Amino acid sequence: MELNDANLQTLTEFLRKTLDPDPAVRRPAEKFLESVEGNQNYPLLLLTLLEKSQDNVIRVCAAVTFKNYIKRNWRIVEDEPNKISDPDRTAIKANIVNLMLSSPEQIQKQLSDAISIIGREDFPQKWPDLLTEMVTRFRSGDFHIINGVLRTAHSLFKRYRHEFKSNELWTEIKLVLDTFALPLTELFKATIELCQTHAADVNALKVLFSSLTLISKLFYSLNFQDLPEFFEDNMETWMTNFHGLLTLDNKLLQTDDEEEAGLIELLKSQICDNAALYAQKYDEEFQPYLPRFVTAIWNLLVSTGQEVKYDLLVSNAIQFLASVCERPHYKHLFEDQNTLTSICEKVIVPNMEFRSADEEAFEDNSEEYIRRDLEGSDIDTRRRAACDLVRGLCKFFEGPVTAIFSGYVNSMLSEYAKNPGENWKHKDAAIYLVTSLASKAQTQKHGITQANELVNLTEFFVNHILPDLKSPNVNEFPVLKADAIKYVMIFRSQLPKEQLLEAVPLLLTHLQAESTVEHTYAAHALERLFTMRGPNNTTLITPAEMAPFTEQLLNNLFKALALPGSAENEYIMKAIMRSFSLLQEAIVPYVPTLIGQLTHKLLLVSKNPSKPHFNHYLFESLCLSVRITCKSNPTTVTSFEEALFPVITEILQNDVQEFLPYVFQVMSLLLEIHDNSIPSTYMALFPHLLQPVLWERTGNIPPLVRLLQAYLEKGGAAIATAAADKIPGLLGVFQKLIASKANDHQGFYLLNSIIEHMPPESIIQYRKQIFILLFQRLQSSKTTKFIKSFLVFVNLYCVKYGAIALQEVFDCIQPKMFGMVLEKIVIPEVQKVSGAVEKKICAVGITKILTECPAMMDTEYTKLWIPLLQALIGLFELPEDDSIPDDEHFIDIEDTPGYQTAFSQLAFAGKKEHDPIGDAVGNPKILLAQSLHKLSTACPGRVPSMLSTSLNAEALQFLQGYLQAATVQLV
């Protein structure tokens, strides 16, 4: 694509169409952009537009498109083509920093993100001058430019907060500190001075305070891994100024907005975070400064209001206290009873209250409320922070803290009892307090695993939780109902089973509550209860105990999906999946109606997939209904196909990328249930599965390979006769997979199925080419994973076609090749093969080579006979060799970049392990003994003399054991 006006005009038109609400206009435009993004100059055209276009909407759209393009394509993946040409990469890196700094803020943010994505891959090795280019801009004095640099540095360095320690990381951080730490400190001091100079200029202060916030974030990232020497030497400068900013109160920066945090709140929140980091990690060095920070943060907490805009500040300030109070050598700061009472009264209790803002979120923004409350993403809520502070204090002062709060809980509950209608929030706070007091350790899987002995959970459940669950009106006091359900869920491992069983039918009625939070919690609680393990590793709640409620459970769950706001509620869908899994054959009578509802739902969500978890559980539920029903009656598979195929066809025709990996797994599951034949509906689809475009997406590869394996297993002969022209396509897929280090094992899965299930005459003409491809890959990059797969394949080939055929195919590629493969690969590497079936295939294959290949007995290959036998006995008797060479690093499939759905394995579409040898060989050791016996009778005297002269004594001993077990002798 040339950099000319015509192309800029075309690009502008297509970008404008991608903003069109009408999918008929938008989708083709998106497809067009996707089709040209591989062309050289495409990214440069986007950058030209975002710099020079007269239309602001187009500029922003070009910036977003550019960032997403970089996100998808910048990373170079081994074995895959480089998606951005080198000249484009160089040009982008040469211009992007300047462009970013001279662009308006909206575009600056997008380009800043793009720089950090490029930096993640290229900095420092391939982009050494990035930092120096950025640091020189600090001198410009223009804070629009300076903030652009700071924002980019922040997105570049924030990964230091969660990277694992490594030499590479330390080298990079050291390089950053050498270039960046001093200029950052100078900028920090200068900005603080400017704040004093411009103390009365509100516009200047806004810019300066956003700089200070970014500088504070950078401080956090650069100090996270370890305390750098530079910052230790300059701690006085940083901490004195941080302390000064914490106590600063500038009336000009106070905002009237009650929701949105202002600049001063954001800055103070970050400083609380920085202080907490030093208090936790570098307490010795930070000790001189700690008391004044505790005082400043305490004063901040006592003087800050309840408005939402202060939430982040208050929660970070409380988190600071929480991190300080659980360190042994700060214990003395909290020992005094008055201090504890004061913390409980002034900080913890007020921040546990259910505010009107929480009530609004509960009613109007339930999804966000659930995300924060259930999934623990409420790190920045006051309640979570107060809860953490309670836990921190309980570490050293469990008795006194529990005593102080017991008084509060009792008075709150008695307030509620006086007038429930008015005072229900008191009970909500009491339940929250009890929960935070009682829970010491928690896991996603089991709920609370360790509880405070001083709190009687069962008694509290009976007196205060059950009455809410039993209340006949499920829509009254929905917040308290949700609290009660959450209590059951959190303390499920602590409450006795009979109380859980008492709660189950009550939870079923709450599935019909109008409140989204309430019926979602009910579904989630049931799902968690159904996963609990009983004493003998079965489920704690048995299908028999659920029998009286089965119909009500299934009815209410499906009805809940019809409630407003819950059409794609992932918790309800997960509960449906879990109920199917628990009830097993008890669901069979209901499946005919349920499958209709599930496929209808699938059709609706496939129009615009937006909730990945919901979709995943939906497919899991479909797989479960198929598995459970077909287990007892395999012929019902056809009725499932009738229900599912229309939707599957639509998904394939519309190329709904997110759903394809799931659809292929469902099809595999259905096809694997059939007897040995492929229905015509599947045969019609077969050619489409070989289309190269499907194989471009990494997420499709594992399920597609499995589906092709199912085709081969059920109808290898049918494919050979009815679709012989598709065999080259099938081998083309194998060739593509084998070339990739990430997917070569999938290529072998496919090849092994071809060898095992296709009639020999249908692939005889391709055999030589298959082996040549494998040798080429062995020469170009020989990895442990590839060798293990190669050994299994070679031995499977031998089992299937015989040892002579194997020797001939090798030797016709190149004379003496067979010997080289045995000597260089099979003998030294077979110990690495893992997995029972894989080892069995290798053992049977090697036995055949030893005993059914004349060339092994009377050519130059004879010298390999004993080493090969020794290797086979080693495979039987020695531990597996799982060492991997240092220079090898496997690319994980999940790491490939871009927005493609990574492969999502459906647990309930699982494939049974397949043994191609099956019962034909029970014990490979016995087979070896019998085969050697047969060989020795064919050429008497040869085998014993070879063994006695060359075989290692220990191996000989093992071999004699096999011969005795098989009751045969060598002659």
PDB file of C-alpha atoms in Angstrom, residues 169-267:
ATOM      1  CA  LEU A 169      14.296  -8.327  34.728  1.00  0.00           C
ATOM      2  CA  TRP A 170      16.905  -7.018  37.193  1.00  0.00           C
ATOM      3  CA  THR A 171      19.189  -5.960  34.344  1.00  0.00           C
ATOM      4  CA  GLU A 172      16.329  -4.082  32.726  1.00  0.00           C
ATOM      5  CA  ILE A 173      15.271  -2.379  35.986  1.00  0.00           C
ATOM      6  CA  LYS A 174      18.894  -1.397  36.667  1.00  0.00           C
ATOM      7  CA  LEU A 175      19.139   0.165  33.217  1.00  0.00           C
ATOM      8  CA  VAL A 176      15.878   2.063  33.811  1.00  0.00           C
ATOM      9  CA  LEU A 177      17.036   3.289  37.231  1.00  0.00           C
ATOM     10  CA  ASP A 178      20.385   4.468  35.868  1.00  0.00           C
ATOM     11  CA  THR A 179      18.637   6.538  33.200  1.00  0.00           C
ATOM     12  CA  PHE A 180      15.414   7.493  34.913  1.00  0.00           C
ATOM     13  CA  ALA A 181      15.680   7.681  38.714  1.00  0.00           C
ATOM     14  CA  LEU A 182      17.627  10.932  38.985  1.00  0.00           C
ATOM     15  CA  PRO A 183      15.612  12.911  36.358  1.00  0.00           C
ATOM     16  CA  LEU A 184      12.391  11.618  37.993  1.00  0.00           C
ATOM     17  CA  THR A 185      13.536  12.830  41.431  1.00  0.00           C
ATOM     18  CA  GLU A 186      14.546  16.217  40.030  1.00  0.00           C
ATOM     19  CA  LEU A 187      11.187  16.499  38.269  1.00  0.00           C
ATOM     20  CA  PHE A 188       9.402  15.548  41.534  1.00  0.00           C
ATOM     21  CA  LYS A 189      11.169  18.319  43.478  1.00  0.00           C
ATOM     22  CA  ALA A 190      10.653  20.885  40.704  1.00  0.00           C
ATOM     23  CA  THR A 191       6.949  20.031  40.393  1.00  0.00           C
ATOM     24  CA  ILE A 192       6.424  20.457  44.143  1.00  0.00           C
ATOM     25  CA  GLU A 193       8.110  23.869  43.988  1.00  0.00           C
ATOM     26  CA  LEU A 194       5.880  24.829  41.059  1.00  0.00           C
ATOM     27  CA  CYS A 195       2.830  23.809  43.122  1.00  0.00           C
ATOM     28  CA  GLN A 196       3.869  26.369  45.731  1.00  0.00           C
ATOM     29  CA  THR A 197       4.557  29.036  43.082  1.00  0.00           C
ATOM     30  CA  HIS A 198       1.171  28.467  41.408  1.00  0.00           C
ATOM     31  CA  ALA A 199      -0.752  27.750  44.618  1.00  0.00           C
ATOM     32  CA  ALA A 200      -3.523  30.130  43.525  1.00  0.00           C
ATOM     33  CA  ASP A 201      -3.797  29.055  39.859  1.00  0.00           C
ATOM     34  CA  VAL A 202      -6.317  26.227  39.681  1.00  0.00           C
ATOM     35  CA  ASN A 203      -5.571  25.250  36.050  1.00  0.00           C
ATOM     36  CA  ALA A 204      -1.836  25.019  36.648  1.00  0.00           C
ATOM     37  CA  LEU A 205      -2.443  22.995  39.829  1.00  0.00           C
ATOM     38  CA  LYS A 206      -4.590  20.455  37.963  1.00  0.00           C
ATOM     39  CA  VAL A 207      -1.776  19.718  35.513  1.00  0.00           C
ATOM     40  CA  LEU A 208       0.874  19.654  38.250  1.00  0.00           C
ATOM     41  CA  PHE A 209      -1.136  17.337  40.484  1.00  0.00           C
ATOM     42  CA  SER A 210      -1.745  14.870  37.666  1.00  0.00           C
ATOM     43  CA  SER A 211       2.066  14.900  37.164  1.00  0.00           C
ATOM     44  CA  LEU A 212       2.633  14.236  40.875  1.00  0.00           C
ATOM     45  CA  THR A 213       0.176  11.315  40.771  1.00  0.00           C
ATOM     46  CA  LEU A 214       1.984   9.761  37.797  1.00  0.00           C
ATOM     47  CA  ILE A 215       5.378  10.345  39.469  1.00  0.00           C
ATOM     48  CA  SER A 216       4.052   8.574  42.610  1.00  0.00           C
ATOM     49  CA  LYS A 217       2.856   5.620  40.509  1.00  0.00           C
ATOM     50  CA  LEU A 218       6.285   5.369  38.871  1.00  0.00           C
ATOM     51  CA  PHE A 219       7.888   5.457  42.332  1.00  0.00           C
ATOM     52  CA  TYR A 220       5.738   2.439  43.285  1.00  0.00           C
ATOM     53  CA  SER A 221       6.675   0.452  40.141  1.00  0.00           C
ATOM     54  CA  LEU A 222      10.413   1.178  40.395  1.00  0.00           C
ATOM     55  CA  ASN A 223      10.536   0.264  44.111  1.00  0.00           C
ATOM     56  CA  PHE A 224       8.348  -2.828  43.942  1.00  0.00           C
ATOM     57  CA  GLN A 225      10.898  -5.579  43.194  1.00  0.00           C
ATOM     58  CA  ASP A 226      13.560  -4.418  45.637  1.00  0.00           C
ATOM     59  CA  LEU A 227      14.704  -1.230  47.335  1.00  0.00           C
ATOM     60  CA  PRO A 228      17.016   0.468  44.780  1.00  0.00           C
ATOM     61  CA  GLU A 229      20.151   2.045  46.188  1.00  0.00           C
ATOM     62  CA  PHE A 230      19.270   5.380  44.578  1.00  0.00           C
ATOM     63  CA  PHE A 231      15.906   5.596  46.339  1.00  0.00           C
ATOM     64  CA  GLU A 232      17.416   4.483  49.638  1.00  0.00           C
ATOM     65  CA  ASP A 233      19.949   7.323  49.392  1.00  0.00           C
ATOM     66  CA  ASN A 234      17.189   9.796  48.470  1.00  0.00           C
ATOM     67  CA  MET A 235      14.554   8.507  50.881  1.00  0.00           C
ATOM     68  CA  GLU A 236      14.583  11.770  52.842  1.00  0.00           C
ATOM     69  CA  THR A 237      13.595  13.777  49.740  1.00  0.00           C
ATOM     70  CA  TRP A 238      10.817  11.417  48.691  1.00  0.00           C
ATOM     71  CA  MET A 239       9.330  10.634  52.108  1.00  0.00           C
ATOM     72  CA  THR A 240       9.377  14.213  53.412  1.00  0.00           C
ATOM     73  CA  ASN A 241       7.613  15.399  50.276  1.00  0.00           C
ATOM     74  CA  PHE A 242       5.154  12.470  50.293  1.00  0.00           C
ATOM     75  CA  HIS A 243       4.350  13.291  53.918  1.00  0.00           C
ATOM     76  CA  GLY A 244       3.895  16.958  53.060  1.00  0.00           C
ATOM     77  CA  LEU A 245       1.510  16.088  50.207  1.00  0.00           C
ATOM     78  CA  LEU A 246      -0.519  13.777  52.481  1.00  0.00           C
ATOM     79  CA  THR A 247      -1.172  16.600  54.935  1.00  0.00           C
ATOM     80  CA  LEU A 248      -1.740  19.215  52.242  1.00  0.00           C
ATOM     81  CA  ASP A 249      -5.224  20.598  51.862  1.00  0.00           C
ATOM     82  CA  ASN A 250      -5.736  22.848  48.865  1.00  0.00           C
ATOM     83  CA  LYS A 251      -9.266  24.281  48.727  1.00  0.00           C
ATOM     84  CA  LEU A 252      -8.902  25.020  44.987  1.00  0.00           C
ATOM     85  CA  LEU A 253      -8.584  21.317  44.137  1.00  0.00           C
ATOM     86  CA  GLN A 254     -11.625  20.195  46.102  1.00  0.00           C
ATOM     87  CA  THR A 255     -14.409  19.098  43.785  1.00  0.00           C
ATOM     88  CA  ASP A 256     -18.187  19.207  44.185  1.00  0.00           C
ATOM     89  CA  ASP A 257     -18.593  15.867  42.460  1.00  0.00           C
ATOM     90  CA  GLU A 258     -19.497  13.244  45.062  1.00  0.00           C
ATOM     91  CA  GLU A 259     -18.819  10.257  42.798  1.00  0.00           C
ATOM     92  CA  GLU A 260     -15.575  10.942  40.951  1.00  0.00           C
ATOM     93  CA  ALA A 261     -12.288  11.086  42.898  1.00  0.00           C
ATOM     94  CA  GLY A 262     -10.490  14.403  42.437  1.00  0.00           C
ATOM     95  CA  LEU A 263      -6.766  14.879  41.741  1.00  0.00           C
ATOM     96  CA  ILE A 264      -5.890  15.433  45.388  1.00  0.00           C
ATOM     97  CA  GLU A 265      -7.642  12.181  46.408  1.00  0.00           C
ATOM     98  CA  LEU A 266      -5.902  10.194  43.652  1.00  0.00           C
ATOM     99  CA  LEU A 267      -2.505  11.543  44.677  1.00  0.00           C
TER     100      LEU A 267
END
